[in-house]
Short mmCIF file of C-alpha atoms and ligand atoms in Angstrom, two decimals:
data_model
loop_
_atom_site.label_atom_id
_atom_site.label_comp_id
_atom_site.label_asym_id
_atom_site.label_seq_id
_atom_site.Cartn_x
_atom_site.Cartn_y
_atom_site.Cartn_z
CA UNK A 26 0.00 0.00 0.00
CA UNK A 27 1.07 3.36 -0.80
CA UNK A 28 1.41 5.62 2.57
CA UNK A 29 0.55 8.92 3.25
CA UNK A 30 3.28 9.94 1.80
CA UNK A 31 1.99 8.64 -1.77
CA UNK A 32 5.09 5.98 -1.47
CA UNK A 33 4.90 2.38 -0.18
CA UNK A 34 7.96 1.70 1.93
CA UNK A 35 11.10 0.15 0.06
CA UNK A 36 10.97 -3.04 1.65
CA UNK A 37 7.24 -3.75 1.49
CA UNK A 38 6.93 -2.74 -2.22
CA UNK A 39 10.00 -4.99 -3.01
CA UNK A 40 8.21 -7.99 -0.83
CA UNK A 41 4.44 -6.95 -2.65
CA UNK A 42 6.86 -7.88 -6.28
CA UNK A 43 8.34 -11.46 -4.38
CA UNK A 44 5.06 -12.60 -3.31
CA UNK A 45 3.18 -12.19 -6.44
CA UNK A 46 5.93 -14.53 -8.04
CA UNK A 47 5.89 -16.51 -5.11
CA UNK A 48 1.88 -17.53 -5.44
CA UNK A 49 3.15 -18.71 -9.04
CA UNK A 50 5.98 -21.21 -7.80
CA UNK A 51 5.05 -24.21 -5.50
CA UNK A 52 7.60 -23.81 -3.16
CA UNK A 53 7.08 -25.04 0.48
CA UNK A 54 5.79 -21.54 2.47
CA UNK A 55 8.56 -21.37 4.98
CA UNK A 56 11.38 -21.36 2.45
CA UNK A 57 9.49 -18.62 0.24
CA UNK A 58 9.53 -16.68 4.30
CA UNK A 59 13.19 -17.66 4.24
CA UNK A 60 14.49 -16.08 0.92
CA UNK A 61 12.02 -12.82 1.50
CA UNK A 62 13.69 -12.09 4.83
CA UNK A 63 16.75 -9.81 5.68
CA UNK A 64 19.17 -12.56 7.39
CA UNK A 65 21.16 -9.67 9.47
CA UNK A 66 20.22 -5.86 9.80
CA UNK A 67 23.57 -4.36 11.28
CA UNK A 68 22.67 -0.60 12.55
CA UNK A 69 25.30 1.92 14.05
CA UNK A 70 26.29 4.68 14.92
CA UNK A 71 29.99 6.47 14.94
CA UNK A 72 31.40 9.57 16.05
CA UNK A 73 32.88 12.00 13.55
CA UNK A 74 35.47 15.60 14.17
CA UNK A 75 34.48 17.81 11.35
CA UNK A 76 35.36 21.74 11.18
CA UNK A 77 31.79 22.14 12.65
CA UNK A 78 32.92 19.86 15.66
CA UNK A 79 31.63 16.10 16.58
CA UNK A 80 29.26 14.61 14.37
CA UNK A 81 27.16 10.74 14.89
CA UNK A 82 26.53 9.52 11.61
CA UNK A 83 24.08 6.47 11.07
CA UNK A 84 25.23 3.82 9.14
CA UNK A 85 24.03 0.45 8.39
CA UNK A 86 25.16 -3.40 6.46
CA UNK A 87 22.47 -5.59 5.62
CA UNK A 88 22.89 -8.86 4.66
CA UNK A 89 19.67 -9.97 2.94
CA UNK A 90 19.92 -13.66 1.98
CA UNK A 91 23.27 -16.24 3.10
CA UNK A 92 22.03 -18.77 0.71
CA UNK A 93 25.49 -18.04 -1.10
CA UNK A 94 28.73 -16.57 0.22
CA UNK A 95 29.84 -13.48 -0.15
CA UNK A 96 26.85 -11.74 -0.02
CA UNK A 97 27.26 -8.53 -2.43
CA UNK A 98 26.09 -4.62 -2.27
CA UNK A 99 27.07 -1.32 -2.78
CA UNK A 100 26.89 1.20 -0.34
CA UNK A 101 25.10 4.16 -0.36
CA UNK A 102 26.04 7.83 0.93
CA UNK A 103 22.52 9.93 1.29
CA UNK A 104 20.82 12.16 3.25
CA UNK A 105 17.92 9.83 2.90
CA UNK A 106 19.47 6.57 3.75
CA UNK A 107 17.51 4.52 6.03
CA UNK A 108 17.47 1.43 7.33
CA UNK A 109 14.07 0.02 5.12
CA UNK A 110 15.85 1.75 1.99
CA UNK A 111 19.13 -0.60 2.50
CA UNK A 112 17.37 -3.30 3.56
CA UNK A 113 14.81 -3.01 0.29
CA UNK A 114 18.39 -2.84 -1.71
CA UNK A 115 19.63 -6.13 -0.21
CA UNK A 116 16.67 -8.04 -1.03
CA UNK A 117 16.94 -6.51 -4.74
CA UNK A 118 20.60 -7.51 -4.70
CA UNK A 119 19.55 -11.31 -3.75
CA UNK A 120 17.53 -11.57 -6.64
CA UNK A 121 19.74 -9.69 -8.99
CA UNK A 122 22.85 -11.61 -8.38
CA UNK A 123 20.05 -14.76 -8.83
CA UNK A 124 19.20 -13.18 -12.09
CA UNK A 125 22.40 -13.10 -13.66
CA UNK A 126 24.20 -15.99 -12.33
CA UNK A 127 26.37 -13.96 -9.89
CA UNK A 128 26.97 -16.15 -7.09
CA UNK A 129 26.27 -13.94 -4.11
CA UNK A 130 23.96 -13.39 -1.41
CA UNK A 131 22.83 -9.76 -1.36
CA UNK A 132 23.82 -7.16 0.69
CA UNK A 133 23.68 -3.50 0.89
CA UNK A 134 24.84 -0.32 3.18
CA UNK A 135 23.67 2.69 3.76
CA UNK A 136 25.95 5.68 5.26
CA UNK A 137 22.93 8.69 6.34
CA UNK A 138 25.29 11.87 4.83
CA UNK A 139 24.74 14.49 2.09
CA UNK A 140 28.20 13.58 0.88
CA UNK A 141 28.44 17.54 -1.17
CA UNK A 142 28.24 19.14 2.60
CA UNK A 143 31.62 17.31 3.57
CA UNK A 144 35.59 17.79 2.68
CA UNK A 145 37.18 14.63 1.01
CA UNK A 146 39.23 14.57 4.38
CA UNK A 147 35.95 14.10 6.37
CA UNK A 148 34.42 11.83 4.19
CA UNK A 149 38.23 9.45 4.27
CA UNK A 150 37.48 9.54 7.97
CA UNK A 151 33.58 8.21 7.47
CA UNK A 152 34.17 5.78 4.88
CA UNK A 153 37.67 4.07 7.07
CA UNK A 154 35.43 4.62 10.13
CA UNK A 155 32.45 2.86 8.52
CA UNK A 156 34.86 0.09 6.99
CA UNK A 157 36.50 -0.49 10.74
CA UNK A 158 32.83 -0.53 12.13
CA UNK A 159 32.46 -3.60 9.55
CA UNK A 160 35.13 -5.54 10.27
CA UNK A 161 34.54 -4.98 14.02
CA UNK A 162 31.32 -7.50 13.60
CA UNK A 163 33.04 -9.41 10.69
CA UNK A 164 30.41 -7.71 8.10
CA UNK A 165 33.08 -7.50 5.56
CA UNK A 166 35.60 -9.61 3.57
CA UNK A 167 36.32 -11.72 0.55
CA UNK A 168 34.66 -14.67 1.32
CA UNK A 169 32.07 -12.47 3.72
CA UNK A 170 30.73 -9.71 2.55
CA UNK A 171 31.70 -7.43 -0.54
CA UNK A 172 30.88 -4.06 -0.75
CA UNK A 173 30.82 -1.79 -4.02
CA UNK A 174 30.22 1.65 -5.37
CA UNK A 175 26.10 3.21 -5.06
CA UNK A 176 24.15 6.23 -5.07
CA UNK A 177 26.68 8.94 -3.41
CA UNK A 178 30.30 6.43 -3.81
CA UNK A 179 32.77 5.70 -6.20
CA UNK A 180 36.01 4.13 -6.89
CA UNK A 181 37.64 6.55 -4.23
CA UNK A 182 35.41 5.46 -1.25
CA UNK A 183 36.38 1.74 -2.47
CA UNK A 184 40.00 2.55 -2.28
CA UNK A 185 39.68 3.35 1.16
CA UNK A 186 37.73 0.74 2.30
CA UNK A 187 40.35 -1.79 0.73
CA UNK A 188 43.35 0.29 2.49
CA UNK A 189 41.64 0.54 6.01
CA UNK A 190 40.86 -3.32 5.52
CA UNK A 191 44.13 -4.11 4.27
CA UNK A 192 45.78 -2.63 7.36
CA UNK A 193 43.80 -4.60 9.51
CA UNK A 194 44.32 -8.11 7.85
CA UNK A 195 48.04 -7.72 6.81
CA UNK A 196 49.21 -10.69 4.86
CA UNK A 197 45.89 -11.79 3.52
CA UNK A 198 46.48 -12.30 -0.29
CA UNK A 199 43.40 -12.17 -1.00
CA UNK A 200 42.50 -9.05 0.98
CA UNK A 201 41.72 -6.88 -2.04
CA UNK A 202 38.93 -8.91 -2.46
CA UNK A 203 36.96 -7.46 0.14
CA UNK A 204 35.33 -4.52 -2.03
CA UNK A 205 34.88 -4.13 -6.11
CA UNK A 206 34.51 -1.26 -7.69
CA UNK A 207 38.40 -0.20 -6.93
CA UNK A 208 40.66 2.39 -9.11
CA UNK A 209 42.34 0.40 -11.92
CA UNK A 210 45.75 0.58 -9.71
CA UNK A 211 44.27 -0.37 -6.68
CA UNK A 212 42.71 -3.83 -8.22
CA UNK A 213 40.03 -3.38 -9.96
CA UNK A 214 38.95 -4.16 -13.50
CA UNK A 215 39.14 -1.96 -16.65
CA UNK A 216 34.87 -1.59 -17.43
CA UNK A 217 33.21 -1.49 -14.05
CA UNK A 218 33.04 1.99 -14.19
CA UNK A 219 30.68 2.22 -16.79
CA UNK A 220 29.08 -1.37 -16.20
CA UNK A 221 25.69 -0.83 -15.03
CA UNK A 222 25.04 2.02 -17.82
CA UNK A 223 26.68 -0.55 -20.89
CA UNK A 224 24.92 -3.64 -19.32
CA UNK A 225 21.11 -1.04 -19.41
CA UNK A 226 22.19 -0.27 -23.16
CA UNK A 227 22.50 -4.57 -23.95
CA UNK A 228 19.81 -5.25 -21.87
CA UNK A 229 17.56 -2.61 -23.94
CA UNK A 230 19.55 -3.96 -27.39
CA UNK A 231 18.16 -7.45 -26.26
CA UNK A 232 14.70 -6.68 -25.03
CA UNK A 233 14.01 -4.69 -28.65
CA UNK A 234 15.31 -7.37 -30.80
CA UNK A 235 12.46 -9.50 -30.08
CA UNK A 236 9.90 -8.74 -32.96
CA UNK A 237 7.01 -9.80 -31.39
CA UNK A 238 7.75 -8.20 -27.95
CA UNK A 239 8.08 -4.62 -29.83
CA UNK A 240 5.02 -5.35 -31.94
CA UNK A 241 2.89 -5.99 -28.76
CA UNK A 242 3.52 -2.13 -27.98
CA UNK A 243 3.33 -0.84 -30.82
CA UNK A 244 7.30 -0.77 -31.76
CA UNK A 245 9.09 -1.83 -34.55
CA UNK A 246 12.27 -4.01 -33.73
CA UNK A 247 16.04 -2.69 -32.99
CA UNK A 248 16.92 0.20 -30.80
CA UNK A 249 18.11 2.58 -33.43
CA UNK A 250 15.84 5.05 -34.34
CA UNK A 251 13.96 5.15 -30.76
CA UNK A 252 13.48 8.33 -28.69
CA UNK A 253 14.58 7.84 -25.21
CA UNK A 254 13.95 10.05 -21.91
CA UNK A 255 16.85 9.63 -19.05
CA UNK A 256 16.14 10.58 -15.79
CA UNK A 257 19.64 11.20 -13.49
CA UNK A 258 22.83 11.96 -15.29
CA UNK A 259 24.88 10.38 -12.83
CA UNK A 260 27.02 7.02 -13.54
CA UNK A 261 24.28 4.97 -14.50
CA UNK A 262 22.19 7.40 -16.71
CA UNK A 263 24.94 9.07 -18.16
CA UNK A 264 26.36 5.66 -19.53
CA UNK A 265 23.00 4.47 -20.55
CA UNK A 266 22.09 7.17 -22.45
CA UNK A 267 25.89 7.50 -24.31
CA UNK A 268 25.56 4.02 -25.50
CA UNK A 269 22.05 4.14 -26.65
CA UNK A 270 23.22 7.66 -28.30
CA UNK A 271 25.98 6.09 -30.25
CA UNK A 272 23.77 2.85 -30.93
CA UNK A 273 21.73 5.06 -32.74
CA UNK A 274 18.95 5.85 -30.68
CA UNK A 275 17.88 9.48 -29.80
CA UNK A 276 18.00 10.99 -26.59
CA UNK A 277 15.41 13.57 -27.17
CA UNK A 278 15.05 14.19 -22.90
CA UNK A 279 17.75 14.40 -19.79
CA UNK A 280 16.40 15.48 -16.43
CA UNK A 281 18.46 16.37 -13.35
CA UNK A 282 18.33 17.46 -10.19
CA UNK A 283 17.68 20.87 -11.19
CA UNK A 284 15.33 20.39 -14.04
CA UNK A 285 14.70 18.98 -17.35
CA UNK A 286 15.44 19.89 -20.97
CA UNK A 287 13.60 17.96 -23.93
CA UNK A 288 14.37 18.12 -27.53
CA UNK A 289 12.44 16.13 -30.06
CA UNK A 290 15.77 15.78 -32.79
CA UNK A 291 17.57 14.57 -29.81
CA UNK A 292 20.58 15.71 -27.22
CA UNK A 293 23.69 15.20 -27.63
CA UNK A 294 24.46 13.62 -24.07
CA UNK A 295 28.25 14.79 -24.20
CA UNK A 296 27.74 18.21 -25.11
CA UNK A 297 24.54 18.39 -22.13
CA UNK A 298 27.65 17.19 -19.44
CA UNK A 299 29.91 19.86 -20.73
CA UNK A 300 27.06 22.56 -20.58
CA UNK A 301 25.91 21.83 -17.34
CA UNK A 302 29.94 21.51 -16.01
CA UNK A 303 30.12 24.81 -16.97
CA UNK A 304 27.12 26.49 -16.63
CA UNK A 305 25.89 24.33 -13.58
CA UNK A 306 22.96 23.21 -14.67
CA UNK A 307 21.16 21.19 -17.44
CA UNK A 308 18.65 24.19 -18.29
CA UNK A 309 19.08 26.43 -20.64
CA UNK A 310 20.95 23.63 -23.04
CA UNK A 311 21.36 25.64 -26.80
CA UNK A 312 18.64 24.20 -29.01
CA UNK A 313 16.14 22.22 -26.18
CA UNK A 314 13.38 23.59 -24.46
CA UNK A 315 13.13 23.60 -20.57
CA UNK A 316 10.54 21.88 -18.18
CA UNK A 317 9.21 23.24 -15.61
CA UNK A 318 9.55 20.32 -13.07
CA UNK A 319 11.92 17.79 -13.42
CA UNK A 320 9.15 15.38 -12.60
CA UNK A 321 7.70 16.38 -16.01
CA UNK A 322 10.55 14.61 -18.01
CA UNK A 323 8.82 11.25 -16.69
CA UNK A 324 5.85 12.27 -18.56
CA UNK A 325 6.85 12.72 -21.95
CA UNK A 326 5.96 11.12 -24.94
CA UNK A 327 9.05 9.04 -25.94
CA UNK A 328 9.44 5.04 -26.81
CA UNK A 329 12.14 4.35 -23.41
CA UNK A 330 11.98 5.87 -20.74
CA UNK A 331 14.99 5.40 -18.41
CA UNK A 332 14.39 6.09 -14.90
CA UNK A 333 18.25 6.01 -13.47
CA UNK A 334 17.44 7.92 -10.46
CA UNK A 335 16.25 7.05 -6.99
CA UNK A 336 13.56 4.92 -6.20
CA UNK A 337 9.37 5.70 -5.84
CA UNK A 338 9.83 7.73 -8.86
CA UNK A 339 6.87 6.03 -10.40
CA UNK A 340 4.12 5.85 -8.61
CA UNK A 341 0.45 5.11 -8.75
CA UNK A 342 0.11 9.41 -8.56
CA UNK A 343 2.10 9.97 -11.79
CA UNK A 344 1.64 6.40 -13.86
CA UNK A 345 -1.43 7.64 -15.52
CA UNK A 346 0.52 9.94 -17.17
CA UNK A 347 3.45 7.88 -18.51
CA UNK A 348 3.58 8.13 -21.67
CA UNK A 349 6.98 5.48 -22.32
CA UNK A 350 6.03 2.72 -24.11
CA UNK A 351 8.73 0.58 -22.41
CA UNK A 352 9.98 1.77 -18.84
CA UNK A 353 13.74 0.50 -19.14
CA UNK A 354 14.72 0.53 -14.97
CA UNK A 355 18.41 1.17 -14.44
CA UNK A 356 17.74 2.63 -10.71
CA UNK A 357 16.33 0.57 -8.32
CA UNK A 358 13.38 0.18 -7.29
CA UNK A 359 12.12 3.10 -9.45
CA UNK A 360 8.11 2.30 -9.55
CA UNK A 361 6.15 1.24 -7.18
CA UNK A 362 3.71 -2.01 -7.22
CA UNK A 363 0.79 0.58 -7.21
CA UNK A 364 2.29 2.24 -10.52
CA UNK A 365 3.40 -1.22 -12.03
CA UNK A 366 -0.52 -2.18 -12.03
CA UNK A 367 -1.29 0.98 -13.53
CA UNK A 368 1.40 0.88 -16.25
CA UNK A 369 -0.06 -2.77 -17.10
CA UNK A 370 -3.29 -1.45 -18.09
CA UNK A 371 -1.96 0.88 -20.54
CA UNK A 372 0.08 -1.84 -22.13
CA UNK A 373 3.57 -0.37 -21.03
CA UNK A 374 6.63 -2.86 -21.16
CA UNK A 375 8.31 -2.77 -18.06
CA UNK A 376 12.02 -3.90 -17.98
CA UNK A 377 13.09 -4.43 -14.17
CA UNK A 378 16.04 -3.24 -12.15
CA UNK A 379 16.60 -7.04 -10.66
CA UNK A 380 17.60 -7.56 -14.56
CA UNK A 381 17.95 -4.32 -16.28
CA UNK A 382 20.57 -2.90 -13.65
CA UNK A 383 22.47 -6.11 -12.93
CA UNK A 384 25.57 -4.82 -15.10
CA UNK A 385 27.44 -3.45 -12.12
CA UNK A 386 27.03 -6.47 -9.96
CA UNK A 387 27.61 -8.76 -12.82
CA UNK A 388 30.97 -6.69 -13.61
CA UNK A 389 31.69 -6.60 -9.54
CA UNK A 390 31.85 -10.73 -10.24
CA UNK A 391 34.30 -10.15 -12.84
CA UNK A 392 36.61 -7.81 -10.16
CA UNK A 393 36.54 -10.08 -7.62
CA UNK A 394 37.10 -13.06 -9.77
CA UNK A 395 40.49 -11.07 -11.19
CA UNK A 396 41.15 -10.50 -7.19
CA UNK A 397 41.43 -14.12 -6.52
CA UNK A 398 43.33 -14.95 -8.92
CA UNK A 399 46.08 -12.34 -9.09
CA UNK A 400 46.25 -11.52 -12.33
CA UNK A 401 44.83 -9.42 -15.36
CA UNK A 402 41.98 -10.88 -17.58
CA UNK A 403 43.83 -11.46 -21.03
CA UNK A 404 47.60 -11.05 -19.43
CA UNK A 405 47.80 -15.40 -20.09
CA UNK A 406 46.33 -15.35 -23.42
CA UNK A 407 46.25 -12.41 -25.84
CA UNK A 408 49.65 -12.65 -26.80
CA UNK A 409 48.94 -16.34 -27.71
CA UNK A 410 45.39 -15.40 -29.55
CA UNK A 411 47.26 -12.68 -32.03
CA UNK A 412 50.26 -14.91 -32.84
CA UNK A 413 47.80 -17.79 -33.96
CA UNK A 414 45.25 -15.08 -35.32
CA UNK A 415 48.34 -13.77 -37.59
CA UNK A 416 49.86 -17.17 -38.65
CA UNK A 417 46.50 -18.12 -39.76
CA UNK A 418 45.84 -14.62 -42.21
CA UNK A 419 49.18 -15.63 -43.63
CA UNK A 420 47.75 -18.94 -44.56
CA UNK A 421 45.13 -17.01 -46.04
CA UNK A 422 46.93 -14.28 -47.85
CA UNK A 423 49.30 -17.44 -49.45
CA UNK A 424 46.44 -19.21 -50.61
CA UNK A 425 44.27 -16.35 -52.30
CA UNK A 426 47.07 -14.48 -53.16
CA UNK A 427 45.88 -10.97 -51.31
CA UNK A 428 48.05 -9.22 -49.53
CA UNK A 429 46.59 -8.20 -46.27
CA UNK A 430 47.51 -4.35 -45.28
CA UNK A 431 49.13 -4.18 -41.88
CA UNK A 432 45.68 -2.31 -40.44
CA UNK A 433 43.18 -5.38 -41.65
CA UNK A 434 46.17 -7.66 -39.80
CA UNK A 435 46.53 -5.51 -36.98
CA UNK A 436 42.40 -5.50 -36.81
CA UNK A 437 41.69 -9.16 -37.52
CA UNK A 438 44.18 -10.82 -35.66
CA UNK A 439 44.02 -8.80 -32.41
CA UNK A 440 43.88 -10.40 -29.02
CA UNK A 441 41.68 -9.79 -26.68
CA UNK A 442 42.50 -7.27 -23.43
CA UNK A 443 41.15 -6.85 -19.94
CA UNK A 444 38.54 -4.54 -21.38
CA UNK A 445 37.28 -6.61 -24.23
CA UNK A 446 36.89 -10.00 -21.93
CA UNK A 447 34.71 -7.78 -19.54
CA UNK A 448 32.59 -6.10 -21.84
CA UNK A 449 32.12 -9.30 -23.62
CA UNK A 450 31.08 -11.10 -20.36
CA UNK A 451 28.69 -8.44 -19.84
CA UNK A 452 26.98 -8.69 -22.81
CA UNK A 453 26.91 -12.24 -22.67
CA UNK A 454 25.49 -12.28 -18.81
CA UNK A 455 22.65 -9.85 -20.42
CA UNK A 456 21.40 -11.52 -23.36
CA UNK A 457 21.59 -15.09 -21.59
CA UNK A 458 19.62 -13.56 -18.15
CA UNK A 459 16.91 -11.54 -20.77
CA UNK A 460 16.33 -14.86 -22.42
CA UNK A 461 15.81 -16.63 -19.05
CA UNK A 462 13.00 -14.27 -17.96
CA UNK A 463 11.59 -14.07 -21.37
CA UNK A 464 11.44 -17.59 -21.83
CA UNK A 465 9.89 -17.96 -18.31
CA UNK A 466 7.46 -14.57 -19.00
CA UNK A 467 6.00 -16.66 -22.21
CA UNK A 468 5.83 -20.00 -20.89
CA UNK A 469 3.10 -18.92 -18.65
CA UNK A 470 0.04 -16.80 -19.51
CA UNK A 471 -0.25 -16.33 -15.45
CA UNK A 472 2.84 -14.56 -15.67
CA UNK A 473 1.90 -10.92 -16.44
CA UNK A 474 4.90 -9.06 -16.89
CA UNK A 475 9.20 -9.65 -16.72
CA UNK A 476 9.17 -8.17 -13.61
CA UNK A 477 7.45 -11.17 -12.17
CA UNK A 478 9.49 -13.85 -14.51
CA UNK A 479 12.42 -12.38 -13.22
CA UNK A 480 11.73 -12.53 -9.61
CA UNK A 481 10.03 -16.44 -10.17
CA UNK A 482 13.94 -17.10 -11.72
CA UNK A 483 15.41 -15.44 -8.82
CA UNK A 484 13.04 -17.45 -6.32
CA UNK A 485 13.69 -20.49 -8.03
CA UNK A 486 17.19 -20.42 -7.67
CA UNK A 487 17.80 -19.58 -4.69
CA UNK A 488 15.44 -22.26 -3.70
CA UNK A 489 17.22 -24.54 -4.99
CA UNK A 490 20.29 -23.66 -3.32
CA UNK A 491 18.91 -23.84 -0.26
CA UNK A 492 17.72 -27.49 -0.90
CA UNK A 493 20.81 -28.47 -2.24
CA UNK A 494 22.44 -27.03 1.06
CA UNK A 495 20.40 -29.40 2.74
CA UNK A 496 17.86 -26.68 3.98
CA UNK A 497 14.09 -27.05 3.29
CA UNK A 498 15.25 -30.34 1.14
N1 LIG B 5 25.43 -0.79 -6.20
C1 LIG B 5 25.33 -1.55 -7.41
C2 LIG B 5 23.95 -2.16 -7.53
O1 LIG B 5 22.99 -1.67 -6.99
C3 LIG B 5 26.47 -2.53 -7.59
C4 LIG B 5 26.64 -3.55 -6.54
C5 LIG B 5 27.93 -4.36 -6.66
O2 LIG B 5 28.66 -4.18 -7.62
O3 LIG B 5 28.17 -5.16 -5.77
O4 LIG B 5 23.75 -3.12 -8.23
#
């Protein structure tokens, strides 16, 4: 139910999505309790010096499901961090990893801060203090409990949390482990950066390939050619809507924090960044119109509509006027249960976050695998790959008698890097985990939407582990 407010809470509206998919699997009713419920809420508190004097700050770890080890999260630096939010985060981690095939339990953290209102000194000291409150209660490490980059972090905040845990465990090879999401030079892996916003662009590549998906609402096939609406220009949105941009598609409306800007011939998404860098804000952008409320960018007419936000953005206030014809969500937890319903009725495809967004945790995998095993993807083979690749175009130039040019050589023969094995994982995790909850969307007219095939997936496997572990057998 929505409150008040006009929003349900976090965790409810994630447990209204798992127990519609739940009444559509047989599983026994105390396992489906088991997999819905937070295993362990960690809450705390910390004391902080900052040029105003002591500060507490509120932070929180939540480890939603143990069916696999590590469990896996980012952590989140807001204002508006609360304990429902990070536990409604876990849970969508839990079925995310499930999604994909990322063998994690999910976790998430919350640190209550307006990270803009502190010095990078002050927020060094929150982020080592929050890491030591961690490994205080053992809530963190490589075969524990993996934190990453969300709303209000980056690669910085994950380079201190692997120092301050690296101090503490000195002599534990695999201590890097303990957190993806890292600089380059501090361990982590060329393309997690930009995962989650390439992994939205194949997930959207893969949803609009299917013909008779697109036809349904109303859309011819392919993503070129589409208009597109991005809400948030952070990370996530900004990657989304560059690789959609250079896929062809037209980004005809970007809305930040301080407004919106449309354009029907489309925006060029590198040119908006540069603009609003220097004139500090998206309005005003040569060439587009401005909106009055950045709410009003979720209302325009486009074919994707990219929420890449917050969550509760859609809700069963605003739904009626969504005009999207596919709701691509690369927050989470953008729309509500209330709005979903709504959004049904007017024949809207919605693609969810537990798939949709799963780039960044599916990229985390890859970082922590390279962790492990000490050494860069490609370092063993590339070197190997070109040599062969090259001996075999000679083969080919001796027996057609064309002389190759050193670029086609250079081009063909090419082994593959750190970069390409990630991106090409990626794509490979997306298309296989769209199929999955396509196949399982179609195989059942019960099923209404992906939304629900995803989370019947995600149930399903986890289920499984559990009675493979010997649980609920
Ligand atoms: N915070 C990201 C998410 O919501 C990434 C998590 C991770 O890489 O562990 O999926």
């Amino acid at each position: 139910m929505d409150t008040a407010h006009g929003h349900p809470k976090f965790f409810d509206n994630v447990s209204r999505y798992f127990d519609r998919a739940a009444a559509l699997t047989d599983h026994p009713k105390g396992l489906l309790e088991q997999i819905k419920v937070c295993n362990s809420v960690y809450s705390f508190q910390f004391p902080i010096r900052t040029s105003r004097g002591m500060e507490v700050i509120s932070g929180w770890r939540v480890q939603h499901s143990h069916h696999k080890l590590p469990v896996k999260g980012g952590i989140r630096f807001s204002e508006d961090a609360n304990e429902d939010e990070v536990k409604a985060l876990a849970a969508l981690m839990t079925y995310k990893c499930a999604v994909m095939d990322v063998p994690f339990g999910g976790a998430k953290g919350g640190v209550q801060i307006d990270p803009k209102k502190y010095t990078v000194e002050e927020l060094e000291r929150i982020t080592r203090r929050y890491t030591t409150e961690l490994i205080k209660k053992n809530f963190i490490g490589p075969g524990i409990d993996v934190p990453a980059p969300d709303y209000g972090t980056g690669a910085r905040e994950m380079s201190w949390i692997a120092d301050t845990y690296g101090t503490f465990h000195p002599g534990q090879i695999d201590a890097l482990a303990c957190v993806t999401g890292k600089p380059v030079s501090q361990g982590g892996v060329r393309g997690r950066f930009e995962a989650t916003g390439r992994g939205v662009f194949y997930g959207l590549l893969e949803a609009c390939s299917h013909e008779d998906d697109m036809k349904k609402i109303g859309l011819s096939k392919g993503l070129a050619g589409k208009s597109v609406v991005v809400q948030g220009l952070g990370n996530v949105g900004y990657h989304a809507a560059l690789y959609c941009q250079q896929h062809g598609a037209v980004i005809t409306g970007l809305a930040e924090y301080e407004g919106a800007i449309f354009n029907e011939k489309g925006l060029d998404v590198d040119a908006v960044v540069k603009h609003r860098k220097e004139a500090g804000s998206i309005l005003n952008f040569p060439g587009a119109v401005n909106l009055a409320d950045r709410a009003d960018a979720l209302e325009l007419e486009c074919d994707i509509l990219i929420p890449a936000a917050l969550e509760n953005q859609i809700t069963g206030e605003n739904a009626p006027r969504i005009r999207a014809k596919i709701v691509a969500e690369a927050a989470n937890g953008p729309t509500t249960a209330s709005a979903e319903d709504i959004l049904m009725t007017k024949n809207v495809m919605v693609i969810p976050d537990i798939y949709l967004n799963a780039g960044g945790v599916t990229v985390s995998y890859f970082e922590w695998l390279k962790n492990l095993s000490h050494v860069r993807f490609g370092r063993m083979g590339k070197r190997f790959e070109q040599t062969t690749n090259e001996n075999l175009l000679r083969l080919v130039e001796e027996s057609t008698g064309r002389k190759l040019t050193d670029g086609e050589i250079k081009t063909v023969a090419r082994g593959a890097d750190e970069i390409d094995l990630v991106n090409s994982g990626l794509q490979e995790t997306m298309i296989t985990g769209y199929q999955q909850i396509r196949e399982i969307w179609r195989s059942n007219d019960q099923i209404p939407n992906l939304r629900t095939a995803a989370f019947i997936n995600a149930i399903d496997k986890v289920a499984t582990c559990y009675g493979e572990l010997g649980i609920f057998p």
